Coordinates of C-alpha atoms and ligand atoms in Angstrom, one line a residue:
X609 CA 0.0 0.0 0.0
X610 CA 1.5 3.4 -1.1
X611 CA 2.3 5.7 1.4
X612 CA 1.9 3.6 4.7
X613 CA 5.9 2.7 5.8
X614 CA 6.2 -1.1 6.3
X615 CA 8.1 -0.3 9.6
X616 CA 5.4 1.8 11.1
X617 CA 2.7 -0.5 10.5
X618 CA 4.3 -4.2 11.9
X619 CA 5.3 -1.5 14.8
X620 CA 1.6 -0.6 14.9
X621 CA 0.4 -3.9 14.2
X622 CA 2.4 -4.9 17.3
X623 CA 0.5 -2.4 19.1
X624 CA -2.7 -3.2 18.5
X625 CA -2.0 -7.2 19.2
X626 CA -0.1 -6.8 22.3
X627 CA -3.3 -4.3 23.9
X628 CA -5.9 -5.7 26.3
X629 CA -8.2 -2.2 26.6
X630 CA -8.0 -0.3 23.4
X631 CA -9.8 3.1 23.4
X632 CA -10.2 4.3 19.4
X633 CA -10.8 7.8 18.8
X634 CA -12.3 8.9 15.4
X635 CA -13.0 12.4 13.9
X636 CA -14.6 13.6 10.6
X637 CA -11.4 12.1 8.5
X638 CA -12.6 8.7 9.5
X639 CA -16.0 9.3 7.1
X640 CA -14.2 11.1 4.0
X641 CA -13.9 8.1 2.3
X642 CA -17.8 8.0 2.6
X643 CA -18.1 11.0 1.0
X644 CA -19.2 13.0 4.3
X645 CA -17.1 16.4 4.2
X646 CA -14.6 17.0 6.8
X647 CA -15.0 19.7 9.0
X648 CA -11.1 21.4 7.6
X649 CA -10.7 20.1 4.6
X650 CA -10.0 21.2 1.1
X651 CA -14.0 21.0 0.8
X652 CA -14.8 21.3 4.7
X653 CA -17.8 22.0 6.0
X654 CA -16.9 25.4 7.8
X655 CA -15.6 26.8 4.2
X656 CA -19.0 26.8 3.5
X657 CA -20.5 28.0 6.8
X658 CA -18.6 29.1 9.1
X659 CA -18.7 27.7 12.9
X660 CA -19.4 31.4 14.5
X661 CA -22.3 31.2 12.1
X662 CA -24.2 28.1 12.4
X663 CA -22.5 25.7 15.1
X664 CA -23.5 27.5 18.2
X665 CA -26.3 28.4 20.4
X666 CA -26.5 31.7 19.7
X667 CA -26.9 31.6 16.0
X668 CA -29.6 28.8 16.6
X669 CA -31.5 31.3 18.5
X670 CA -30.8 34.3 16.1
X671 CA -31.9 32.5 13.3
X672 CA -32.9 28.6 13.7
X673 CA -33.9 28.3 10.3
X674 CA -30.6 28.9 8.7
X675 CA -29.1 26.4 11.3
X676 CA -31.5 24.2 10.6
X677 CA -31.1 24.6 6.9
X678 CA -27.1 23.5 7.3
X679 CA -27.9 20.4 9.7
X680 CA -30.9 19.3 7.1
X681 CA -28.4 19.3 4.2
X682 CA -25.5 17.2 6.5
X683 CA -28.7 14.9 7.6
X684 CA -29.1 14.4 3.6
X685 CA -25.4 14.2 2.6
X686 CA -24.9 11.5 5.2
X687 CA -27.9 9.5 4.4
X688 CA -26.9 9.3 1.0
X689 CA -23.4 7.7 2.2
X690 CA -21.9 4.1 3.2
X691 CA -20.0 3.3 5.8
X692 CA -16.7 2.4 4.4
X693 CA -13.9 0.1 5.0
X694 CA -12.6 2.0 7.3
X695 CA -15.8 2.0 9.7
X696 CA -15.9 -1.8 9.0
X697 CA -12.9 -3.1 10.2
X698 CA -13.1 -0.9 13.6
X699 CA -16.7 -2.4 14.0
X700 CA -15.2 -6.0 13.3
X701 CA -12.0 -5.2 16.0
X702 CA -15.1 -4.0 18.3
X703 CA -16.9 -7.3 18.0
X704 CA -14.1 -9.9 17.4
X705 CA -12.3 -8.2 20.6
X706 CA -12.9 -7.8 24.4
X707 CA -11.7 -4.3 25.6
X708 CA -12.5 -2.4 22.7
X709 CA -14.2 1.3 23.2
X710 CA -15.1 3.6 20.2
X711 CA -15.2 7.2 20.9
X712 CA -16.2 9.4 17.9
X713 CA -16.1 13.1 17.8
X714 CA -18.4 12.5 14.4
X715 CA -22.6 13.4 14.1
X716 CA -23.2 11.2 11.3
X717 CA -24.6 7.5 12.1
X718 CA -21.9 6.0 9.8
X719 CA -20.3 4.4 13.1
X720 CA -23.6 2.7 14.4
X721 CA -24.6 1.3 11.0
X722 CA -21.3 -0.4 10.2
X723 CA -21.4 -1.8 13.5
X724 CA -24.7 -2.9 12.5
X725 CA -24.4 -4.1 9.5
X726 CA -21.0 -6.5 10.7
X727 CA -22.9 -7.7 14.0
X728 CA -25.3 -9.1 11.2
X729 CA -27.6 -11.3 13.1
X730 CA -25.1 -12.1 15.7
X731 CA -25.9 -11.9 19.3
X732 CA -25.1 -9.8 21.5
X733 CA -26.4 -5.9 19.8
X734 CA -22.8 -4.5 19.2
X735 CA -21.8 -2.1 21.9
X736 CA -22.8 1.6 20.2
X737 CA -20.6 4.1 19.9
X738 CA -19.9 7.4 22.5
X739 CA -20.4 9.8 20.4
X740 CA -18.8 12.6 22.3
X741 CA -20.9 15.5 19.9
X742 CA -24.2 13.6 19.7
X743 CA -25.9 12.8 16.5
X744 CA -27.5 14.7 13.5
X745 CA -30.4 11.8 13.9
X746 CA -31.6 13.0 16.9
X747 CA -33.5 16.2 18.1
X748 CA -33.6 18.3 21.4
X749 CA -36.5 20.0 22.2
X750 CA -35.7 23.9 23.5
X751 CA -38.3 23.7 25.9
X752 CA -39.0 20.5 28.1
X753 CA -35.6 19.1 26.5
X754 CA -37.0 16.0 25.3
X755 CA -34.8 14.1 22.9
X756 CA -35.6 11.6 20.5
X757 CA -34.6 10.0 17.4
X758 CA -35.4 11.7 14.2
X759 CA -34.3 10.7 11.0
X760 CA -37.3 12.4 9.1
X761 CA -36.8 15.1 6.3
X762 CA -36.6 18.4 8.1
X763 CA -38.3 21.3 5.7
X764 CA -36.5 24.3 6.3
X765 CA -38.2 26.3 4.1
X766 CA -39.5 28.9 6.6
X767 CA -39.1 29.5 10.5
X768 CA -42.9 28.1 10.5
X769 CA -42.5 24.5 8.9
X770 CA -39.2 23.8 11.0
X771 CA -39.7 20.6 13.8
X772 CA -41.5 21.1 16.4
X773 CA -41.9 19.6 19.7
X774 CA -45.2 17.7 19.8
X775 CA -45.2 17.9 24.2
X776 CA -44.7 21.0 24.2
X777 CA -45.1 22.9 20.7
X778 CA -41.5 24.4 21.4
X779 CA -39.0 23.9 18.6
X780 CA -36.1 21.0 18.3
X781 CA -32.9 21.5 17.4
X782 CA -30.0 19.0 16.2
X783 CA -29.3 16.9 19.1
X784 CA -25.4 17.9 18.8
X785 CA -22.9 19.7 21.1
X786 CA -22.3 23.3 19.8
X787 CA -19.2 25.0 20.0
X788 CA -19.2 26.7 24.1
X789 CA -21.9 23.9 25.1
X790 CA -20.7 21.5 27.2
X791 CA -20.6 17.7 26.3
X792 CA -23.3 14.9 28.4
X793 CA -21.3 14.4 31.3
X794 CA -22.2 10.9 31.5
X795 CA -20.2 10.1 28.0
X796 CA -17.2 12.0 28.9
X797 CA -16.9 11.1 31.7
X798 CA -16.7 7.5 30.1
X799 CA -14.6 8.2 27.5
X800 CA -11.6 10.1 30.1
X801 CA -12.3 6.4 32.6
X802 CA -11.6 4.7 29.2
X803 CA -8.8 6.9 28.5
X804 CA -7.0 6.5 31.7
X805 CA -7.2 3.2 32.0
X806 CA -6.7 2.0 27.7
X807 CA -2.9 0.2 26.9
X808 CA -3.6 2.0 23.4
X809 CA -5.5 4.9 22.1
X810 CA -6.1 4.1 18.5
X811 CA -6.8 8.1 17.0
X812 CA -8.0 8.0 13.5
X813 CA -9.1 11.1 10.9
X814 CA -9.3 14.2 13.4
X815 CA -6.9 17.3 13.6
X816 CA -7.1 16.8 17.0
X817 CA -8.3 21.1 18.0
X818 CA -11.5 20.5 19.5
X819 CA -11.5 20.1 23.1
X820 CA -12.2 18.0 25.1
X821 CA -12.2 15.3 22.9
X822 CA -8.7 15.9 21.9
X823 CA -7.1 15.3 25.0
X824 CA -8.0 12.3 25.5
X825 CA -5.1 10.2 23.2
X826 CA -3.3 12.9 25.7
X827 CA -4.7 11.0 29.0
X828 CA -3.8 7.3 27.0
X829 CA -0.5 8.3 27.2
X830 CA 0.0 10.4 30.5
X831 CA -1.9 6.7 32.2
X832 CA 1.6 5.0 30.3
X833 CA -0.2 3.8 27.2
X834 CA 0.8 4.2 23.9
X835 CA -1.3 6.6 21.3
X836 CA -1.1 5.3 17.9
X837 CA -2.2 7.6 14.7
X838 CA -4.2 7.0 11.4
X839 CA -4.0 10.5 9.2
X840 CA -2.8 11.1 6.0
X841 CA -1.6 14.3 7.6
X842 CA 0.4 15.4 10.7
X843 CA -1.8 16.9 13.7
X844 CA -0.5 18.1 17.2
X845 CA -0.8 14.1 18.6
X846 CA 1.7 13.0 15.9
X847 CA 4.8 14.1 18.2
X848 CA 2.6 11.8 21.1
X849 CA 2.0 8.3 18.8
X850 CA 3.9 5.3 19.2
X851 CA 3.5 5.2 15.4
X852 CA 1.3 6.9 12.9
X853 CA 0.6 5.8 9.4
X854 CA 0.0 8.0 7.2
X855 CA -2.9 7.0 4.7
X856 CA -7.0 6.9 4.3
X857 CA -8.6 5.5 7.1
X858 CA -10.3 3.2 4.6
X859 CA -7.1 1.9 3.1
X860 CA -5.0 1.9 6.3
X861 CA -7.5 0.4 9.2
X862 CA -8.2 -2.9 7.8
X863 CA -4.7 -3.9 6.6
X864 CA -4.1 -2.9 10.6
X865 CA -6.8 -4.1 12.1
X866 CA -8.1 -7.6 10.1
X867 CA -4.9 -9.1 9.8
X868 CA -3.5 -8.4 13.6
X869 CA -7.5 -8.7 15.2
X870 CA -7.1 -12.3 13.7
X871 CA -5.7 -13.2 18.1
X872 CA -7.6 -15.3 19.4
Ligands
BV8_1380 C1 -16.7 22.8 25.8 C2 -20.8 18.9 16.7 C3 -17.0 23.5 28.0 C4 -21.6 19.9 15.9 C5 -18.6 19.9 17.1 C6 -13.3 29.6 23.1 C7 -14.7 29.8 23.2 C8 -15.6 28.8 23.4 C9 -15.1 27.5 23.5 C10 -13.7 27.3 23.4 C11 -12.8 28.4 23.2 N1 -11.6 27.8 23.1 C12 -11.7 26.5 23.2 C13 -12.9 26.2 23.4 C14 -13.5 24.9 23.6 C15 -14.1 24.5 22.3 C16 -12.9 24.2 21.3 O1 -12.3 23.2 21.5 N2 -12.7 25.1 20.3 C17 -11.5 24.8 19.4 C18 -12.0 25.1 18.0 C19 -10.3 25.6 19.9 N3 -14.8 23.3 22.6 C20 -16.1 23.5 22.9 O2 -16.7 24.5 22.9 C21 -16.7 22.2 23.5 N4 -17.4 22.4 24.7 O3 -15.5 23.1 25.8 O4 -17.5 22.9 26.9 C22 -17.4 25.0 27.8 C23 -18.7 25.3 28.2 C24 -19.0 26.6 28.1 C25 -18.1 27.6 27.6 C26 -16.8 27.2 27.3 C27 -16.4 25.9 27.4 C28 -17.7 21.6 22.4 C29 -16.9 21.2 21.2 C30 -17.9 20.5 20.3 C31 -18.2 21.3 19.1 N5 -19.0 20.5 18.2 N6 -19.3 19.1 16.3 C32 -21.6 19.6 14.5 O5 -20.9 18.7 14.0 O6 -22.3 20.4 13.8 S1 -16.9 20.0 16.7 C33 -16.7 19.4 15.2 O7 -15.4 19.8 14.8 C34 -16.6 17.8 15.2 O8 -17.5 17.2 16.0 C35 -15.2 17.6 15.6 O9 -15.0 17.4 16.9 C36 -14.5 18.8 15.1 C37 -13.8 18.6 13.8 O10 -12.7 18.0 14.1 P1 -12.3 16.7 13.2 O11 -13.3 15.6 13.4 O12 -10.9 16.4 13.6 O13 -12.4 17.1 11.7 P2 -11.4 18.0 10.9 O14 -12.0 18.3 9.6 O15 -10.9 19.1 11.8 O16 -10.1 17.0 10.6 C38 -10.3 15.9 9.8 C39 -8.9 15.2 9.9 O17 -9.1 14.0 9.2 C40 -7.7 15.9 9.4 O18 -6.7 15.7 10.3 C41 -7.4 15.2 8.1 O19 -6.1 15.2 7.8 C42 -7.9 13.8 8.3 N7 -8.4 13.1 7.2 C43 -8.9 13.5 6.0 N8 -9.2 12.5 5.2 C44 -8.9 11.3 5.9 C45 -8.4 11.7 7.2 N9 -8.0 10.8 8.1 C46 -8.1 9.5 7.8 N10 -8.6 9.1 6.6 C47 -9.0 10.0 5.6 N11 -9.5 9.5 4.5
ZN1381 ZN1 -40.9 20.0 24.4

């Protein structure tokens, strides 16, 4: 495989098979290949809307229908994508593996369905993801705070045909963590006692700025395990990782994954 040194990956597949509690860390790189914009790429989502704009509380309560207008197209984009190879083999290391946590920074479902969709009819339901930003599938009411799942086309046409709580009659909003919210203590709180306590934090497609979800490789390896990296770029974990290989997520995580998850 082009790009990925020979050395790094036996020293990550080493990694990987010599780890009892593996906590894997994924950010919007880790769906590219599905065709789900990053958030800082050449065609990221903030080039076209800017975060100030649109991923924040305020702007939601200046003007709800242009947020909603931006989460309604990602709800669309995503549906119309696939969870790829990459999403596959870290559902398979999830299932075939005790001591396996995914943490994703990401709102799409992509995650869920390949775990899904690789659990096939296999019992137990695969473990589900943390997903550390909550999910464009799910809505919030403003009001009494109800959440559910909603997966529904959202017309954001006009303030007046945007979703609407049907307790209360006050409006939802995407059920994700805007920039100056805090995240569900409950799942952070998971993911830093899966952090402290991981051999290996496996960190794959995020340019690792958002906090707190980027200090978490950080905890890995201030607890004395190793932080391994899957980005075709450098980010400010790289001078952290045991190894990092630098390809696709789709290209690189089942050459590292299928052929080392194969312990018994
Ligand atoms: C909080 C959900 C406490 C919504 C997101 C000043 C003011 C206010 C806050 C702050 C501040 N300074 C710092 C903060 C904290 C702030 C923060 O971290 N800001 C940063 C920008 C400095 N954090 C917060 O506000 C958090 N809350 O701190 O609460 C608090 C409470 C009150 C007041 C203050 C603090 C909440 C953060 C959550 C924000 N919500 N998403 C939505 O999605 O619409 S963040 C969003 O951006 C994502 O969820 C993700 O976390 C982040 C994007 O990062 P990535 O996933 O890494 O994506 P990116 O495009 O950046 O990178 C892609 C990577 O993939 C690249 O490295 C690329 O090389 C690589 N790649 C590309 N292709 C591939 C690939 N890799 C592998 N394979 C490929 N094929
Ligand atoms: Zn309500």
């Amino acid at each position: 495989m082009t790009g990925v040194d020979p050395e790094a990956l036996a020293r990550a597949r080493g990694l990987v098979e010599g780890s009892d509690r593996i906590l894997v860390l994924t950010g919007a790189g880790v769906s590219a290949e599905s065709g789900v914009p990053t958030f800082r790429g050449e065609e990221g989502l903030w080039k076209r809307y800017r975060p100030e704009e649109l991923a924040n509380p305020l702007a939601f309560r200046r003007d709800p229908r242009l947020v909603w207008e931006w989460y309604a197209w990602r709800r669309e984009t995503v549906r119309g994508c696939d969870p790829n190879p990459g999403h596959r083999a870290l559902a398979r290391l999830a299932l075939e593996r005790e001591g396996v946590t995914l943490v994703t920074q990401n709102v799409d479902d992509l995650h869920a369905r390949a775990a899904r969709e690789e659990a096939g009819d296999r019992a137990p339901e695969p473990a589900h993801p943390l997903e550390l930003h909550g999910s464009l599938f799910r809505v919030r009411c403003t009001g009494c705070f109800e959440r559910r799942e909603h997966s529904g086309p959202i017309d954001a046409s006009a303030v007046e045909t945007l979703p609407r709580c049907s307790s209360c009659g006050s409006l939802l909003r995407p059920d994700v963590v805007w920039f100056g919210e805090s995240l569900d203590p409950r799942v952070i709180e998971a993911a830093r006692h899966r952090a402290e306590t991981a051999d290996l934090c496996l960190v794959v497609g995020t340019s690792a700025v958002v906090q707190p979800a980027a200090s978490l490789p950080r905890t890995t390896a201030a607890a004395g395990g190793d932080v391994l990296e899957v980005n075709p770029d450098e980010t400010p974990l790289t001078s952290l990782a045991a190894a990092a290989l630098r390809g696709p997520a789709g290209r690189v995580l089942p050459r590292l994954l299928d052929d080392s998850s194969g312990r018994a």
